[in-house]
Each structure stands twice: as structure tokens, then as C-alpha cells.
XYZ file of C-alpha atoms in Angstrom:
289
model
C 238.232 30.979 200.509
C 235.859 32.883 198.121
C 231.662 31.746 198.274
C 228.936 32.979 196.313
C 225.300 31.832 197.391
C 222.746 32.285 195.060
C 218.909 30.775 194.423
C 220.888 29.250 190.903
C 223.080 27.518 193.250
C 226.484 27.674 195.267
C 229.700 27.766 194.141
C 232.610 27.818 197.089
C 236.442 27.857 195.965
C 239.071 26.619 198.410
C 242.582 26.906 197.006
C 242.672 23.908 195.601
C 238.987 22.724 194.264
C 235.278 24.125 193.384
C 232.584 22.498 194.663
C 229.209 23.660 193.131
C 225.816 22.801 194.542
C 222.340 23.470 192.996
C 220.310 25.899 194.453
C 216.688 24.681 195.269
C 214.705 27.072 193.535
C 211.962 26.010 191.786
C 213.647 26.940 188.576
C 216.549 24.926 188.921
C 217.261 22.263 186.130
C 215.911 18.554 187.048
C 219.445 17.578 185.561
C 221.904 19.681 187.777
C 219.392 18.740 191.026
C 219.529 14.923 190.082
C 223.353 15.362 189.733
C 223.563 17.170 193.087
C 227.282 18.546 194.299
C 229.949 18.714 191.909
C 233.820 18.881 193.429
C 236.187 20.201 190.322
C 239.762 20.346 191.111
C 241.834 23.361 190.058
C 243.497 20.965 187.716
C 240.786 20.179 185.708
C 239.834 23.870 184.862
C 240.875 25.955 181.731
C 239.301 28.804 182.672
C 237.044 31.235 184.156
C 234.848 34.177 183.325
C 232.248 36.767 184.377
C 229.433 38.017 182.000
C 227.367 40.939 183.517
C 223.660 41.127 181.711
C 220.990 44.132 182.248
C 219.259 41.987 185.344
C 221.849 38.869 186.112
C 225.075 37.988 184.983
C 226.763 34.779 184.641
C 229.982 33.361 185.769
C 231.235 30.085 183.706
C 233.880 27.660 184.186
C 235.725 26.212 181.028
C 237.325 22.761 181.846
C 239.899 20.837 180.166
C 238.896 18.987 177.226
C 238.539 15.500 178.161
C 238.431 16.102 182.157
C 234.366 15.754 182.770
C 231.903 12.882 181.246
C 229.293 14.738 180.871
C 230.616 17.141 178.868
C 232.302 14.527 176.883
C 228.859 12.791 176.461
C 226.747 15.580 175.656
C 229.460 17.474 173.025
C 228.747 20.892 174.665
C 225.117 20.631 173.497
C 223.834 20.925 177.230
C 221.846 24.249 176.918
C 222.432 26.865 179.629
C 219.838 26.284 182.382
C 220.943 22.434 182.477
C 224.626 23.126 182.655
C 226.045 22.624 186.068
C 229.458 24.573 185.072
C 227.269 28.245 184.995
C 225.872 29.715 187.735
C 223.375 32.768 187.213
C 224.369 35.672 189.876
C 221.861 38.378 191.136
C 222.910 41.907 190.650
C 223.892 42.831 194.084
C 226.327 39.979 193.995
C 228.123 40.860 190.904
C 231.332 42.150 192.995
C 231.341 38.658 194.519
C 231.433 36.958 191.284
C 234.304 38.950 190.336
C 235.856 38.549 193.286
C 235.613 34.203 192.985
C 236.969 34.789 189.465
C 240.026 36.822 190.765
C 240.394 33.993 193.461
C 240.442 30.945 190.938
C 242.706 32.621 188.201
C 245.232 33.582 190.550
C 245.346 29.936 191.581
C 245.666 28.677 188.449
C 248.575 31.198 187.513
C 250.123 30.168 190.786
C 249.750 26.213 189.977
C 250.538 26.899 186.411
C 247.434 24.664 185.624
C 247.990 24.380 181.613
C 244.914 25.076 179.547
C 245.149 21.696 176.861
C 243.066 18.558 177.046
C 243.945 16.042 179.791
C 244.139 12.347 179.115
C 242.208 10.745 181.907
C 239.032 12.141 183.557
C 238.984 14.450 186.547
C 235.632 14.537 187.648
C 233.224 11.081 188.303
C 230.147 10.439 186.437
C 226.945 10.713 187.611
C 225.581 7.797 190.678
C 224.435 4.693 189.823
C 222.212 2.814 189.461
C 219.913 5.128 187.813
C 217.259 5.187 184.960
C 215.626 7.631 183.003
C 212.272 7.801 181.037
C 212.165 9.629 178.126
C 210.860 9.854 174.381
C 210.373 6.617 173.003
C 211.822 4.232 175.993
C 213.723 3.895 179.703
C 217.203 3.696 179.605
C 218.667 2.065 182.918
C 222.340 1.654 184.210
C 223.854 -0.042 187.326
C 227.575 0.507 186.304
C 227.973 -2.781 184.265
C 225.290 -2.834 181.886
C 223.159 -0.585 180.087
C 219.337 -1.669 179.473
C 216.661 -0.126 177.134
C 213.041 -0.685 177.345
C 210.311 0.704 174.992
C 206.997 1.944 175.344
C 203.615 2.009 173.178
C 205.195 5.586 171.320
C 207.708 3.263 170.287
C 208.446 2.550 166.547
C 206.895 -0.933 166.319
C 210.158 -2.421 163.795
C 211.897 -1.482 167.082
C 209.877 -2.545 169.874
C 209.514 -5.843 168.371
C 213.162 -7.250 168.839
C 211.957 -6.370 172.837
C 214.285 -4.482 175.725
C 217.699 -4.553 174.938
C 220.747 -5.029 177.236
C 223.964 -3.904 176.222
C 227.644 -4.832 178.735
C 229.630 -1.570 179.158
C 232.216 -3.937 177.687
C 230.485 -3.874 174.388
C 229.569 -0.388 173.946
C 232.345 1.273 172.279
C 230.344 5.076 172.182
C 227.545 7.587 173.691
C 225.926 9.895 172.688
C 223.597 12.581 174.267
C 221.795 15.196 171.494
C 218.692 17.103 172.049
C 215.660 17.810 170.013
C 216.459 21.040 168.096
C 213.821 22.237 165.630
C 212.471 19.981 163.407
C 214.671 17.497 164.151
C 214.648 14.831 166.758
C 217.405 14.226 168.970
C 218.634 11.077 170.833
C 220.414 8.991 173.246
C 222.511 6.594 171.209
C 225.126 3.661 171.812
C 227.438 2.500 169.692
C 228.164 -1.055 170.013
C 230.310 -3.545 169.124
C 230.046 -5.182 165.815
C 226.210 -3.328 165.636
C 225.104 -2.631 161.802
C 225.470 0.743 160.128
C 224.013 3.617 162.385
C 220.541 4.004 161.728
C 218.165 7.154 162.949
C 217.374 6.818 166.300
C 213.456 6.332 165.630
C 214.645 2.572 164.004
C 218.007 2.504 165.804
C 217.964 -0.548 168.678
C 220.403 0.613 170.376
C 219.288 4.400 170.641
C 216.190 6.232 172.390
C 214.479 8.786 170.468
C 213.563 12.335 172.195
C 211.377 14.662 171.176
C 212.176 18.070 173.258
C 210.432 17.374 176.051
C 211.287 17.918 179.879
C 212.859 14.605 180.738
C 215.086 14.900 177.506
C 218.099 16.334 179.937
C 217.678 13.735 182.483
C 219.073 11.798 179.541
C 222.705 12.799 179.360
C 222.956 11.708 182.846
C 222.903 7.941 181.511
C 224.895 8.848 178.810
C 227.594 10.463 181.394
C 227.516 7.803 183.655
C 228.323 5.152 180.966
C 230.764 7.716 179.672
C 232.906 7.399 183.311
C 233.097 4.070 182.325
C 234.503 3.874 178.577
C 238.343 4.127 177.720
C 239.401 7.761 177.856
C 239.562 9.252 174.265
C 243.014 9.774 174.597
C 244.034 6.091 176.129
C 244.718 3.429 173.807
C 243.109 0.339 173.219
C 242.225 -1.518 176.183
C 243.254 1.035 178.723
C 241.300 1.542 182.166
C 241.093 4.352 183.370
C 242.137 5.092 186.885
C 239.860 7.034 189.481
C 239.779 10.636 189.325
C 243.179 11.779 191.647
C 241.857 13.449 195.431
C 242.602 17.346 195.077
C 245.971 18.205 195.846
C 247.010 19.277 199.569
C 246.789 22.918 200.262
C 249.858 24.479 201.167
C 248.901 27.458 202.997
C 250.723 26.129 205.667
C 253.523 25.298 203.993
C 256.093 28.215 204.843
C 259.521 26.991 202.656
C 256.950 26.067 199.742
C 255.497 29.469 199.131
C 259.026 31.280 199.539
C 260.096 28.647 196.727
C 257.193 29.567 194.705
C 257.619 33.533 194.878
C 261.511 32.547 193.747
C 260.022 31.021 190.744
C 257.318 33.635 189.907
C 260.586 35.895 190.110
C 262.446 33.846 187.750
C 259.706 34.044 185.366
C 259.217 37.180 185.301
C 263.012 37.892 185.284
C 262.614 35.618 181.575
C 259.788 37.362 180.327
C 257.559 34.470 180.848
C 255.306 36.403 183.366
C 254.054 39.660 182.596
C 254.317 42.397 184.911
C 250.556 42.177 185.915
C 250.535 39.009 185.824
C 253.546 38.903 188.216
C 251.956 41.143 190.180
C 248.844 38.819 190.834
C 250.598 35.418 191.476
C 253.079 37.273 193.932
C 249.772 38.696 195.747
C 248.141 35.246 195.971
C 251.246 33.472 197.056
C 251.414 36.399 200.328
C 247.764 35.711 200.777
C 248.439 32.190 200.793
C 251.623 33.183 203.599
């Protein structure tokens, strides 16, 4: 097992799944404490890095396209200090960031975890019910239906029609994209059958946001409804099923690991495996035995 405890948070790696938890600094995002512990199977992982800075560094998962709602939601526009997936690591703990990293890549050699988009979602969304107040309105959601109620900032056009409530089974799209610049950003649904899309300032199906600090708190609506729509890569009318339980560690499992060091041999035999990385799935295999 490799750990790494920092005031950004914890991250512990077991073989077979992360499980991240926000620190309780102070300076820790409202949106990674409201979305509390994160467990992300080695399957749903691309990646992993280390980035060492003058006075922190940073270690950073990549996932799978597809495999987390939030990220799906958001588009990778989630800047760094509300990203659960990066962890900011004090510089007496670099070597233990490198060592995690070591851990987890070995692991996913050994599993042979491919690096492409998945077609059903790994991770849950965020609980419900929750609801946010941000920009322009509130944006509430108990799992089956999405409501939207404005305030006295509110475009008057917009706030006349009154609150809005839209079935998960009509919303087709979501949308999380922060204020940057000049420009405003949003939290948008598409709906069923809905008119031409609209900027959000006019749009009744859409809260406005201006940059302030509640905008994150935003993307957790727009992840939890995301957990909820078809997956991008399921056709029409699929459900998705729940995300699977990690996979059962094998440690234990003598006859299993001798199989697997058979295989590594193989590949390497083939070419497929380079020597160092031959080297490092052998020596997490033994460390497994």
C-alpha cells in the first residue's frame, strides 16, 4: 500500500483502487470538500504523473475518457485548486509522491489497464439531493428532476416564465463552464424539443455565473445529473449500469501471480514488453508474492 498525507488532501493506493480525500485546510476548494472521498479503481485510470515546482509539486491522475461525470460535465475546464484528481505535495514529501506514482504504474502495467475511453462510467456522481446558489438562480437535484429558481439579479424576460423543472428524462445534455474574462460562463441543460440555444443570461433552461466563489459548487449539479444521462458512447435508450466494485486483490493468490510472471515473460519474449518495463511488472508481481 503506498499513502501520502498532505494539508491538500490524502491520496492512499491499495493494489487495486485510489481513494482520495480532501484535506481540511482552510484553503481547500468548497467543491472537492462538498464532494468529500473519491474511490477510483485502477481501471478507470490512464495515467499518472509527478510535477516538482520551486516550493510544491503536484501529482495528477489522468482517467479514461468517459469514466468520471464530472469530468465529463465540466469538459476539463475545472481549474486546478477545484480539481479533485491533483493533489499539491509539500517538499519534504516529494519522494513519497514518487514513490505512489511508481506504485500505481506498476499496477497498471501488471493489469494491462488500456489507456482509451471506456464506455460506461467508473466513478458515481456527486450525492443527492443537493442544490446550489449561484449567479443568476438555485439549481436543485434529487436524482429525478432538475429544478431552477431565479433571483432579483435575474434577467427579467427570464424570471418571468417563473422556476423551471426539468425530468432527467427530458434533458438530453449538461453543461458546466466558468466565467473566464469578459465573458460569462454557465450552467446549461439541454432539453428535449427546447428552442435554439440561447446565451445563458436569456436561456430558461441555463444559470448564468459571473466568476464568483459559488461558481464551482456548480459542476457538482451538473455531475450529478451527468451520472444519470446515457453514456456518450451507449446508444439510444441505453441505461447505464452502476459503476463495477474494484476488482479482488490477489496478493493472496499464489498460482495467479506465477501465471502472471509467465505472461510478463511471454511478452517480453515477443517484444511487447520492454526490458525496463519487464523489469518493473516482474518486481511488482514478487511484491505482490
Amino acid at each position: 500500500m503506498a499513502e501520502i498525507i498532505q494539508k491538500d488532501g490524502t491520496w492512499v493506493f491499495d493494489g487495486d483502487a485510489l481513494r482520495l480525500t480532501p484535506g481540511r485546510d482552510r484553503n481547500v476548494s468548497p467543491l472537492r470538500s462538498a464532494l468529500g472521498e473519491l474511490v477510483v479503481p485502477l481501471g478507470a485510470l490512464a495515467g499518472v504523473s509527478f510535477e516538482q515546482g520551486k516550493r510544491s509539486g503536484r501529482l495528477r491522475l489522468r482517467l479514461r475518457d468517459g469514466a468520471c461525470p464530472l469530468l465529463q460535465a465540466t469538459g476539463g475546464r475545472l481549474a486546478e485548486p477545484h480539481d479533485p484528481y491533483r493533489l499539491v505535495v509539500e517538499p519534504d514529501r516529494h519522494g513519497v509522491a514518487e514513490y505512489l506514482v511508481d506504485e500505481v504504474r506498476d499496477a497498471l502495467l501488471l493489469d494491462q489497464v488500456p489507456t482509451g475511453p471506456v464506455d460506461a462510467r467508473l466513478l458515481p456522481g456527486p450525492s443527492v439531493p443537493l442544490s446550489v446558489s449561484a449567479g443568476d438562480g438555485t439549481a436543485s437535484f434529487d436524482g429525478e428532476r432538475v429544478r431552477l429558481e431565479w433571483n432579483w439579479k435575474t434577467e427579467e424576460a427570464k424570471a418571468a416564465a417563473g422556476p423551471r423543472t426539468l425530468p432527467v428524462g427530458e434533458i438530453t445534455a449538461v453543461e458546466w463552464c466558468p466565467a473566464a474574462g469578459l465573458d460569462n460562463g454557465h450552467l446549461r441543460f439541454t432539453v428535449r424539443g427546447a428552442p435554439a440555444r440561447t446565451p445563458a443570461k436569456y436561456d430558461p433552461n441555463a444559470v448564468e455565473l459571473w466568476g464568483f466563489k459559488k461558481d464551482p459548487l456548480m459542476a457538482l449539479v451538473a455531475a450529478a445529473v451527468q451520472a444519470r444521462l446515457p453514456h456518450p458512447a451507449a446508444g439510444p435508450g441505453h441505461v447505464v449500469p452502476p459503476a463495477p466494485a474494484p476488482p479482488p486483490a490477489v496478493g493472496d493468490d499464489h498460482d495467479t501471480l506465477l501465471r502472471r510472471l509467465r505472461e510478463l515473460g511471454e511478452l517480453h519474449r515477443d517484444g511487447v514488453l520492454t526490458d525496463e518495463e519487464f523489469t518493473r511488472a516482474k518486481q511488482a508481481v514478487l511484491h505482490r508474492m
